[in-house]
PDB file of C-alpha atoms in Angstrom:
ATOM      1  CA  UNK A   1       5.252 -11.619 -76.274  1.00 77.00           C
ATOM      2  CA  UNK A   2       1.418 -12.428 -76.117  1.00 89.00           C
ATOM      3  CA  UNK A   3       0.808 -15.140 -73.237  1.00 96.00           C
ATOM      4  CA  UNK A   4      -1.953 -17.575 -72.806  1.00 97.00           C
ATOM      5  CA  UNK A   5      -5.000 -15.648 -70.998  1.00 98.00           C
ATOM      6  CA  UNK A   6      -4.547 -18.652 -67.711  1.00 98.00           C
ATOM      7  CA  UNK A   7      -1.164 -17.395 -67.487  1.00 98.00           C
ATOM      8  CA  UNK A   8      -2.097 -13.862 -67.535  1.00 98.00           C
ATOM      9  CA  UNK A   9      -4.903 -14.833 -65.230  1.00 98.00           C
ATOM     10  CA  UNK A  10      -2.088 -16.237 -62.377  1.00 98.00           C
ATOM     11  CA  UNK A  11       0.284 -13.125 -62.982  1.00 98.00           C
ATOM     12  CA  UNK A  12      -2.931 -11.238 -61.904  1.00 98.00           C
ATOM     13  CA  UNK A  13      -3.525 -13.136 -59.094  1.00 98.00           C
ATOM     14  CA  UNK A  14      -0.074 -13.643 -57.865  1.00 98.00           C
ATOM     15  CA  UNK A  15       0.138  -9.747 -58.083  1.00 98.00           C
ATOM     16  CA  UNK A  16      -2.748  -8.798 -56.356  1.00 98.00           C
ATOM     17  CA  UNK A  17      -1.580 -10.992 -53.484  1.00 98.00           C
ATOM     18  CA  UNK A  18       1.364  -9.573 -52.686  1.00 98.00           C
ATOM     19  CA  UNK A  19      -0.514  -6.046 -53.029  1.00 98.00           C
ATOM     20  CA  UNK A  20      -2.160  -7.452 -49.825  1.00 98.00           C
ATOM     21  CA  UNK A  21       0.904  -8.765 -48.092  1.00 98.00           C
ATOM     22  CA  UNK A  22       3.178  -5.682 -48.682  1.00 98.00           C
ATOM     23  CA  UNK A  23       0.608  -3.236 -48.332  1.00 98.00           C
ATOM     24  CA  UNK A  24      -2.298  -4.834 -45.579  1.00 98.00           C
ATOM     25  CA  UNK A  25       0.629  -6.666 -43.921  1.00 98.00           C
ATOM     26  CA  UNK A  26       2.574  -3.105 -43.255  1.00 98.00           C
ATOM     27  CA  UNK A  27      -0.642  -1.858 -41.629  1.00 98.00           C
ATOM     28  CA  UNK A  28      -0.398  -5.060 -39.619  1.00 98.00           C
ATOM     29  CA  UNK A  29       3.252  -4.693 -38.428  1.00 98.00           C
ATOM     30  CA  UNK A  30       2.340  -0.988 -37.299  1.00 98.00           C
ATOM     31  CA  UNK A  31      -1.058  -1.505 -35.549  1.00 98.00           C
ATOM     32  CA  UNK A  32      -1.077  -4.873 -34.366  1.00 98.00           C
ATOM     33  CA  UNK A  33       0.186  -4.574 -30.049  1.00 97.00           C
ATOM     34  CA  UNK A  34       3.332  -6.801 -29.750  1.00 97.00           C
ATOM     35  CA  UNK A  35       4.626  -6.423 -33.565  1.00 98.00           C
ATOM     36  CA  UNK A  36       8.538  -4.907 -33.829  1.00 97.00           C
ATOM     37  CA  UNK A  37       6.984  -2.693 -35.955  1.00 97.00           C
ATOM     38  CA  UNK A  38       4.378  -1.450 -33.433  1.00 97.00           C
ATOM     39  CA  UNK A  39       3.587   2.523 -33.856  1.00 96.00           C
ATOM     40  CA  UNK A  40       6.419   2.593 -35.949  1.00 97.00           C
ATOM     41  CA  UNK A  41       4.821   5.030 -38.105  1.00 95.00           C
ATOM     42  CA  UNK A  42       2.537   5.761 -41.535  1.00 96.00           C
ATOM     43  CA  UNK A  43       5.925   5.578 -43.814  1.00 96.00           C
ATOM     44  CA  UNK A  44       5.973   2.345 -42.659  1.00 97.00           C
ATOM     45  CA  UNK A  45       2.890   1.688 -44.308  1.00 97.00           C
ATOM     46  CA  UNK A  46       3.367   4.208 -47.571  1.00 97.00           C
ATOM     47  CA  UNK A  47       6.472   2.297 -48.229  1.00 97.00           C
ATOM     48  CA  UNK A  48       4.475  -0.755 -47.923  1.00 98.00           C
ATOM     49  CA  UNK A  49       1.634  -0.360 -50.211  1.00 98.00           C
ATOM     50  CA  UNK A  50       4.611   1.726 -52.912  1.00 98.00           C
ATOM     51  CA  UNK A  51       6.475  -1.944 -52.892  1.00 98.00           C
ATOM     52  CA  UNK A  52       2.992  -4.101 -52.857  1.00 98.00           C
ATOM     53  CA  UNK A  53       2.768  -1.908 -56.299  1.00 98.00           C
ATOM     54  CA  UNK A  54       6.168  -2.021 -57.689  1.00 98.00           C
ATOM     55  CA  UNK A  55       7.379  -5.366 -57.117  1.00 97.00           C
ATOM     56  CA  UNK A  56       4.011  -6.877 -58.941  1.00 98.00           C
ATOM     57  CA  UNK A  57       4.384  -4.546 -62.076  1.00 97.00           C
ATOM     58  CA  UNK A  58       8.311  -5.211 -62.144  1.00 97.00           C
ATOM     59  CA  UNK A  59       7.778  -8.841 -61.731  1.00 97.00           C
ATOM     60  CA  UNK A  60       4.491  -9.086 -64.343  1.00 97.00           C
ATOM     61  CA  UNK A  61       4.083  -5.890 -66.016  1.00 95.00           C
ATOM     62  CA  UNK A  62       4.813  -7.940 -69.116  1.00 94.00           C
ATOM     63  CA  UNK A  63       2.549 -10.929 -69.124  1.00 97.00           C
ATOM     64  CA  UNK A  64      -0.916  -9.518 -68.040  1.00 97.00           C
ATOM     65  CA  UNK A  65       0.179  -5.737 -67.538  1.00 96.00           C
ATOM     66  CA  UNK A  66       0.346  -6.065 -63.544  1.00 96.00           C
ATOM     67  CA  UNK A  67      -3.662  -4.345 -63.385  1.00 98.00           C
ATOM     68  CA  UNK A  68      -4.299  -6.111 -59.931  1.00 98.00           C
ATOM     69  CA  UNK A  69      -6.771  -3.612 -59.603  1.00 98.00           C
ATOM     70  CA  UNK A  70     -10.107  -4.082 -60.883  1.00 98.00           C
ATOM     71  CA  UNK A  71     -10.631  -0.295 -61.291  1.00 98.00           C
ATOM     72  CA  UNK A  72      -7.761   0.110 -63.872  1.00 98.00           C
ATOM     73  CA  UNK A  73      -9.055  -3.344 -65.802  1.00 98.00           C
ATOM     74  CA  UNK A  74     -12.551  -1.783 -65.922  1.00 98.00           C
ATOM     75  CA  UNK A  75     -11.099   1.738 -66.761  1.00 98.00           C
ATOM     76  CA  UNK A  76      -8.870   0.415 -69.648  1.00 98.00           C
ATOM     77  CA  UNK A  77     -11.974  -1.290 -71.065  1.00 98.00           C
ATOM     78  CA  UNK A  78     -14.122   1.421 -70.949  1.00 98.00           C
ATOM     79  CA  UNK A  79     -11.473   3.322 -73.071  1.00 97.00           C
ATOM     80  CA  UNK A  80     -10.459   0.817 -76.074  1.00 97.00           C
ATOM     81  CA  UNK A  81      -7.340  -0.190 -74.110  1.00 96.00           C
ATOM     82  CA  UNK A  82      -8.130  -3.659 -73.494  1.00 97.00           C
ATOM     83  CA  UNK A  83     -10.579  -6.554 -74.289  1.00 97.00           C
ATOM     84  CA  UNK A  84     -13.752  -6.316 -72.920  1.00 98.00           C
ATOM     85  CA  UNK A  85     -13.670 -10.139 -72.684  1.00 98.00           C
ATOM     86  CA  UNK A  86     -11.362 -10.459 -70.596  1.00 98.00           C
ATOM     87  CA  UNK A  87     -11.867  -7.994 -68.162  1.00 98.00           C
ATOM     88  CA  UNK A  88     -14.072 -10.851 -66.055  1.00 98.00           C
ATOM     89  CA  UNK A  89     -11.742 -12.968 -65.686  1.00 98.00           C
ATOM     90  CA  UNK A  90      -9.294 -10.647 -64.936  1.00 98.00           C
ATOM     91  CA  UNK A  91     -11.322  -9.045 -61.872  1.00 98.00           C
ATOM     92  CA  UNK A  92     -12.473 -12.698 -60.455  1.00 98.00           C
ATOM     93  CA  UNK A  93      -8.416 -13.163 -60.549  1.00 98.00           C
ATOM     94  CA  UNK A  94      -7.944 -10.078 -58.724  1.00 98.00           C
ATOM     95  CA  UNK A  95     -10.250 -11.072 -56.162  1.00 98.00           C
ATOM     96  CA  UNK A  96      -9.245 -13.851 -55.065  1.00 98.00           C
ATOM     97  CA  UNK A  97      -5.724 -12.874 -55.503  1.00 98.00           C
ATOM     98  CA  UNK A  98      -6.840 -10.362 -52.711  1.00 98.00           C
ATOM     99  CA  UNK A  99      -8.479 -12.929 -50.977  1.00 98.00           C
ATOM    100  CA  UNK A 100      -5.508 -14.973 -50.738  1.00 98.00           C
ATOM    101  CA  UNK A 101      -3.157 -12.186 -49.715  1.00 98.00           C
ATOM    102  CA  UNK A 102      -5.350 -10.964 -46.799  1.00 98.00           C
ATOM    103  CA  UNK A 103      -5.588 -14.922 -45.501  1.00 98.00           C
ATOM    104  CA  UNK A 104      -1.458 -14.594 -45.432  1.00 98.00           C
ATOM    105  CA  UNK A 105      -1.316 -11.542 -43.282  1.00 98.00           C
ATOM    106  CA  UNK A 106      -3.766 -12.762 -40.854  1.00 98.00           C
ATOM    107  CA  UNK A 107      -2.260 -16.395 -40.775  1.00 98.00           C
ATOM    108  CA  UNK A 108       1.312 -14.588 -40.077  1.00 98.00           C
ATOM    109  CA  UNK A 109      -0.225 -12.072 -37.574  1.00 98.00           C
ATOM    110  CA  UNK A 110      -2.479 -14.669 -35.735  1.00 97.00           C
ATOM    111  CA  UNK A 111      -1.271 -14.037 -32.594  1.00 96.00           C
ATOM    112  CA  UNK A 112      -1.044 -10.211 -32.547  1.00 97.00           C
ATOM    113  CA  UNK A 113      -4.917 -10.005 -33.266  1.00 97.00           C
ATOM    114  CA  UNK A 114      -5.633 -11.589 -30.695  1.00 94.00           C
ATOM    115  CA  UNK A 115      -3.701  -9.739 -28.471  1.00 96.00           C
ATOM    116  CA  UNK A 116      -4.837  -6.382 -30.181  1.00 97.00           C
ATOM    117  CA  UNK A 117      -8.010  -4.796 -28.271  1.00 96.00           C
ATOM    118  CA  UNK A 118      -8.464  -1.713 -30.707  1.00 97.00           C
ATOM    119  CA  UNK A 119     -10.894  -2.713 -32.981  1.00 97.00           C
ATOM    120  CA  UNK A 120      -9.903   0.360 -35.258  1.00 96.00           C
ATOM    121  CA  UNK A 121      -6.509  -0.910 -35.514  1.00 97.00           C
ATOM    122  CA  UNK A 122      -7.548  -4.495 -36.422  1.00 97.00           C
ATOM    123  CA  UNK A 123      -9.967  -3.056 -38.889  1.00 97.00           C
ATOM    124  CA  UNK A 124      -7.656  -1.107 -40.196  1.00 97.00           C
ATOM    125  CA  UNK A 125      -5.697  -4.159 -41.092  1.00 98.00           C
ATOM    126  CA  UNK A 126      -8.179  -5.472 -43.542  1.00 98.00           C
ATOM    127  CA  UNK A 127      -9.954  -2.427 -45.335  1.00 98.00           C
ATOM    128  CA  UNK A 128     -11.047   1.846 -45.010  1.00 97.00           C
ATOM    129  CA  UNK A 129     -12.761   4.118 -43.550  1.00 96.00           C
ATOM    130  CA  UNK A 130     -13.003   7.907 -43.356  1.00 96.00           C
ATOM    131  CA  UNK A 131     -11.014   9.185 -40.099  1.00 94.00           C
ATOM    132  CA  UNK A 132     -13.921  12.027 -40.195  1.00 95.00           C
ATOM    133  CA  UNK A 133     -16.401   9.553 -40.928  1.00 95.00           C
ATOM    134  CA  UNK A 134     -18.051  11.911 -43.544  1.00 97.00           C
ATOM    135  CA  UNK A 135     -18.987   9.351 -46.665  1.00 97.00           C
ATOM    136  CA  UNK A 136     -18.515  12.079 -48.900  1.00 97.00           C
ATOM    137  CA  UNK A 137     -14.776  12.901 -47.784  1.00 97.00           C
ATOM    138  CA  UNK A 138     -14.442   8.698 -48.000  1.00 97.00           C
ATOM    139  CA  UNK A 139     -15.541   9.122 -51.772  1.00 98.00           C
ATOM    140  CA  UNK A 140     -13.803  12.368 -52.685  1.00 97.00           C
ATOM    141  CA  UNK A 141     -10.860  10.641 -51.464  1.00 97.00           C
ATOM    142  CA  UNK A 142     -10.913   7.277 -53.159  1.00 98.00           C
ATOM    143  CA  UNK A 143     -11.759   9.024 -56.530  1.00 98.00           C
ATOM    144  CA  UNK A 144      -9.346  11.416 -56.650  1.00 98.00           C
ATOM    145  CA  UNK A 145      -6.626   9.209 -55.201  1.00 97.00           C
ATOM    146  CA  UNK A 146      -7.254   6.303 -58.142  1.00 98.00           C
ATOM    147  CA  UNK A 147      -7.600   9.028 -60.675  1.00 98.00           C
ATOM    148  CA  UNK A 148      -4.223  10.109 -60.368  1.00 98.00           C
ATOM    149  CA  UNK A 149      -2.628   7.273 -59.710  1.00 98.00           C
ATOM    150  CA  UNK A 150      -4.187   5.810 -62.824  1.00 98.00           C
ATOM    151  CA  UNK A 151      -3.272   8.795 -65.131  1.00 98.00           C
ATOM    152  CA  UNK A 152       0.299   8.534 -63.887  1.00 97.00           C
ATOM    153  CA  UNK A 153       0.287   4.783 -63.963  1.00 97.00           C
ATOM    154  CA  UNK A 154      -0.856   4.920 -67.654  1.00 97.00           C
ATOM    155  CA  UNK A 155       2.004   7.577 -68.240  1.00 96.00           C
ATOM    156  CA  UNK A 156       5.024   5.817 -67.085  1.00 95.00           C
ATOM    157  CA  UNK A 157       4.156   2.563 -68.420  1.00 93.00           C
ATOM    158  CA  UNK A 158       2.643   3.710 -71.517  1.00 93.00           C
ATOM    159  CA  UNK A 159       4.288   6.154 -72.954  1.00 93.00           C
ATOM    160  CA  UNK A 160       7.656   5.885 -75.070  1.00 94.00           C
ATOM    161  CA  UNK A 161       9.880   6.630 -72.534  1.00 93.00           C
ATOM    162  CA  UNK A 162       8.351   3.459 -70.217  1.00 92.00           C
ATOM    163  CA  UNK A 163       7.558   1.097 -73.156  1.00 91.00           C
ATOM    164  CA  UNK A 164      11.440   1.470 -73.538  1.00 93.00           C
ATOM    165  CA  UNK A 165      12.746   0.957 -70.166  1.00 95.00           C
ATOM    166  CA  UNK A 166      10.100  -0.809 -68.254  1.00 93.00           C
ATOM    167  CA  UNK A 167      11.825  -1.710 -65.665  1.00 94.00           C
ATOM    168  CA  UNK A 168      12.229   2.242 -64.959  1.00 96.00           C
ATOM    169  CA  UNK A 169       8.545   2.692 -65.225  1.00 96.00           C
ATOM    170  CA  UNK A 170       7.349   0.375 -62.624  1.00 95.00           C
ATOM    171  CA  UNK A 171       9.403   2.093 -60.527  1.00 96.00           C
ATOM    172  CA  UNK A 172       8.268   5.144 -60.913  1.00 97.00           C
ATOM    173  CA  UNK A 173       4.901   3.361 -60.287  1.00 97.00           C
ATOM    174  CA  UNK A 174       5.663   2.136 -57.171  1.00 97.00           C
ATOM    175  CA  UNK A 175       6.917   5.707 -56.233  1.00 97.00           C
ATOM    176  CA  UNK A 176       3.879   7.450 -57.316  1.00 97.00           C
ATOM    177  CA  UNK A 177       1.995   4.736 -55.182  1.00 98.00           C
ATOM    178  CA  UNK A 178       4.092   5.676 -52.137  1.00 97.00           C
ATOM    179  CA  UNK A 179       3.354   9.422 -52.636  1.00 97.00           C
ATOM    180  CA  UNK A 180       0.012   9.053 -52.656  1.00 97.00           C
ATOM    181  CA  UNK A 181      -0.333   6.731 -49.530  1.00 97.00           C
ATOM    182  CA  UNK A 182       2.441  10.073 -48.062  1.00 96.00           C
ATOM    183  CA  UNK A 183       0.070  12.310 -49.540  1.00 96.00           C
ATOM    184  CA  UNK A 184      -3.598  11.629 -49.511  1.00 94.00           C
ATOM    185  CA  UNK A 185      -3.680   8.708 -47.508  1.00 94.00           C
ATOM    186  CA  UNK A 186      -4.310  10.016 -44.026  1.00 94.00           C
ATOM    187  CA  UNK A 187      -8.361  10.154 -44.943  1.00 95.00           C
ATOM    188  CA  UNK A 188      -9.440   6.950 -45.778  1.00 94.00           C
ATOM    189  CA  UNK A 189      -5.784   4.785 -45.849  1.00 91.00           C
ATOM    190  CA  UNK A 190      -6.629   4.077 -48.948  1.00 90.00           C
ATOM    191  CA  UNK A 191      -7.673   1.961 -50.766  1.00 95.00           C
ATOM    192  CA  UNK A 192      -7.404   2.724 -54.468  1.00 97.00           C
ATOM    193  CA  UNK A 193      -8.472  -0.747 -55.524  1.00 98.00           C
ATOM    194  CA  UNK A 194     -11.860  -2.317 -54.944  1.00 98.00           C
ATOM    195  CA  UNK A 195     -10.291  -6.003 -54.802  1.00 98.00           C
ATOM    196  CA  UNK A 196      -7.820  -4.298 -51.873  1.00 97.00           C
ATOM    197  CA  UNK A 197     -10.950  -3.418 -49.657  1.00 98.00           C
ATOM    198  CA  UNK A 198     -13.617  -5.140 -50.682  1.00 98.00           C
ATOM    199  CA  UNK A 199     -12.333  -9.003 -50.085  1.00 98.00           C
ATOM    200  CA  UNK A 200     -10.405  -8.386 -46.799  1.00 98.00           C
ATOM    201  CA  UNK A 201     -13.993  -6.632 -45.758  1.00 98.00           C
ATOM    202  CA  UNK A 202     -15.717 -10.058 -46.560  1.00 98.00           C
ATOM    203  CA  UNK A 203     -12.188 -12.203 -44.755  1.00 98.00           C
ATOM    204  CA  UNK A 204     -12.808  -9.297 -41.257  1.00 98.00           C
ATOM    205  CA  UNK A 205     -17.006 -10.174 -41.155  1.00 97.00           C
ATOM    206  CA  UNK A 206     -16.117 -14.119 -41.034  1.00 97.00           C
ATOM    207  CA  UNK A 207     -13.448 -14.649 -39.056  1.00 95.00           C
ATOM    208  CA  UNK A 208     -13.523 -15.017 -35.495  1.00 91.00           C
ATOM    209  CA  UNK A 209     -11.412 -12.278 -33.900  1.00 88.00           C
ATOM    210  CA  UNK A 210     -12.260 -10.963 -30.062  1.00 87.00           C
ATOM    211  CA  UNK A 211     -12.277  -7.067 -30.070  1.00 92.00           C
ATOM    212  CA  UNK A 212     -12.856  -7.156 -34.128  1.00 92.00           C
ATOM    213  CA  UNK A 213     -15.794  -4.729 -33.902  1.00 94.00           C
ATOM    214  CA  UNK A 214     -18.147  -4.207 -37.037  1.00 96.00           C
ATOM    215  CA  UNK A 215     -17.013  -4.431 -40.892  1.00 97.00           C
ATOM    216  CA  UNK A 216     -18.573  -1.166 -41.840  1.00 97.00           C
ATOM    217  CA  UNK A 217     -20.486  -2.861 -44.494  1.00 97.00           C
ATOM    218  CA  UNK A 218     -23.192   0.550 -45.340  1.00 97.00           C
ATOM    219  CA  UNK A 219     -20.032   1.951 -46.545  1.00 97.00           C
ATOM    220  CA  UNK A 220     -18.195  -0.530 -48.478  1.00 98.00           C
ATOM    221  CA  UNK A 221     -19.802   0.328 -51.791  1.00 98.00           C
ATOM    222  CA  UNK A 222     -17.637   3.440 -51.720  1.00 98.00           C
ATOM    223  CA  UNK A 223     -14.273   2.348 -51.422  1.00 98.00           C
ATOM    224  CA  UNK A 224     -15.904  -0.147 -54.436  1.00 98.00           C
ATOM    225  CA  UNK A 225     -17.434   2.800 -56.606  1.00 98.00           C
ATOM    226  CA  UNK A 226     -15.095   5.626 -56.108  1.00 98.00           C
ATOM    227  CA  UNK A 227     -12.083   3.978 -57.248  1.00 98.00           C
ATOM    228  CA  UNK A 228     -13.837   2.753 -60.299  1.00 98.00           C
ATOM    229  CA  UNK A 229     -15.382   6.235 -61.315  1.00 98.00           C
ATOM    230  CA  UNK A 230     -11.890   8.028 -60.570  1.00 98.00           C
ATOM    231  CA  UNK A 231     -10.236   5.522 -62.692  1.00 98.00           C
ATOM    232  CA  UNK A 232     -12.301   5.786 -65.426  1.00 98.00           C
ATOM    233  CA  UNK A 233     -11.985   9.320 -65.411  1.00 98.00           C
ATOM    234  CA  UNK A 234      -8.196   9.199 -65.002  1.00 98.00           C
ATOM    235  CA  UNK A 235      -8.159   6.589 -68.079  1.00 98.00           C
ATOM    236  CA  UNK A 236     -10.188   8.920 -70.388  1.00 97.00           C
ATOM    237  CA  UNK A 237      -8.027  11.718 -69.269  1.00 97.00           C
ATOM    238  CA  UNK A 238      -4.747  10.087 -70.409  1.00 97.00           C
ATOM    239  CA  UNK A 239      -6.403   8.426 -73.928  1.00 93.00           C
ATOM    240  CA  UNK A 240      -7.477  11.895 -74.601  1.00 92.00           C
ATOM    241  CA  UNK A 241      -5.372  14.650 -74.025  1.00 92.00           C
ATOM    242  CA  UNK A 242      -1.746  12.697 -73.052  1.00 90.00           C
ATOM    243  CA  UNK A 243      -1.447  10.391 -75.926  1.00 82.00           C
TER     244      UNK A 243
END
């Protein structure tokens, strides 16, 4: 069933919101002082961000294809996969579908930023950085991290065996979203998603927390870039040599 591009544009930001409040609002639980889920661990968090995945592509998978990422909407273009005019629309939804989710975990964690006085662990909250703050580890990290979550993405959703049990696939999504947080995520945290770091960067600069500490902004293009060139990649590698 084909939907009305407004309707697709709403499943993508609905989506991309609760990217933010499964994935950014786990962070918050674990590093935010006072939480019940204080230091309670980084599976918190994978399982987080693997649910912020699955439960968008379960619930809208079929309406808009559940991208809210703007990396896999620009990678899909760049391969035939999907209208190049709609891929603006589709990111400016993802924005402020990121936008939106970020504004929900700080309005439900209000009072544990204020009580938090690690600026690291607030940041941490809202977008990346490199724990060895080397740039190029930040990029190598973000590319190869979107790359493969895109080719697998593509594969369970795409191929036969997803197109026929969907429901299945965006599981498996989720999964492979929870193994890379498991697996590569110790780095950078990451990001995967340029909408995911690049809007809750913007929400940390303006709003007035004590302790917040800088927004890192000469190295946001990377967490921006990277994802975008590894899904690209990770898109032509699946349109050429998987199906």
């Amino acid at each position: 069933m084909h939907y009305p591009l407004m309707t697709e544009l709403i499943a993508e930001f609905i989506g991309t919101a609760l990217l933010m409040v499964f994935g950014n609002g786990a962070v918050a639980n674990v590093e935010l002082k006072g939480t019940k889920g204080f230091k309670s661990g980084w599976i918190t968090i994978a399982m987080g961000y693997g649910f912020g995945v699955m439960f968008p592509v379960l619930m809208f998978g079929s309406v808009s294809g559940a991208h809210i990422n703007p990396a896999m909407t620009i990678a899909q273009v760049v391969v035939g996969m999907f209208p190049v005019s709609d891929m603006l629309p589709y990111i400016i939804a993802q924005l402020f579908g990121a936008l939106a989710g970020q504004l929900i975990v700080v309005a439900t964690y209000y009072p544990y930023y204020k009580a938090t006085e690690s600026a690291d662990s607030i940041f941490a909250t809202f977008s990346t950085t490199d724990a060895a703050q080397s740039r190029t580890n930040y990029f190598l990290n973000e590319f190869f991290g979107t790359l493969i979550l895109v080719v697998g993405a593509l594969s369970c959703l795409i191929l036969p065996w997803g197109a026929k049990d969907p429901a299945a696939a965006s599981i498996v999504v989720g999964f492979i979203v929870w193994g890379l947080v498991t697996s590569m995520g110790g780095p950078t945290g990451p990001g995967l998603n340029p909408a995911r770091d690049l809007m809750p960067r913007l929400l940390h600069q303006i709003l007035p927390f004590p302790n917040k500490g800088s927004s890192r902004w000469k190295e946001a293009w990377i967490p921006v870039v990277a994802p975008i060139a590894g899904a690209i990649v990770g898109a032509e590698i699946f349109h050429y040599f998987i199906v």
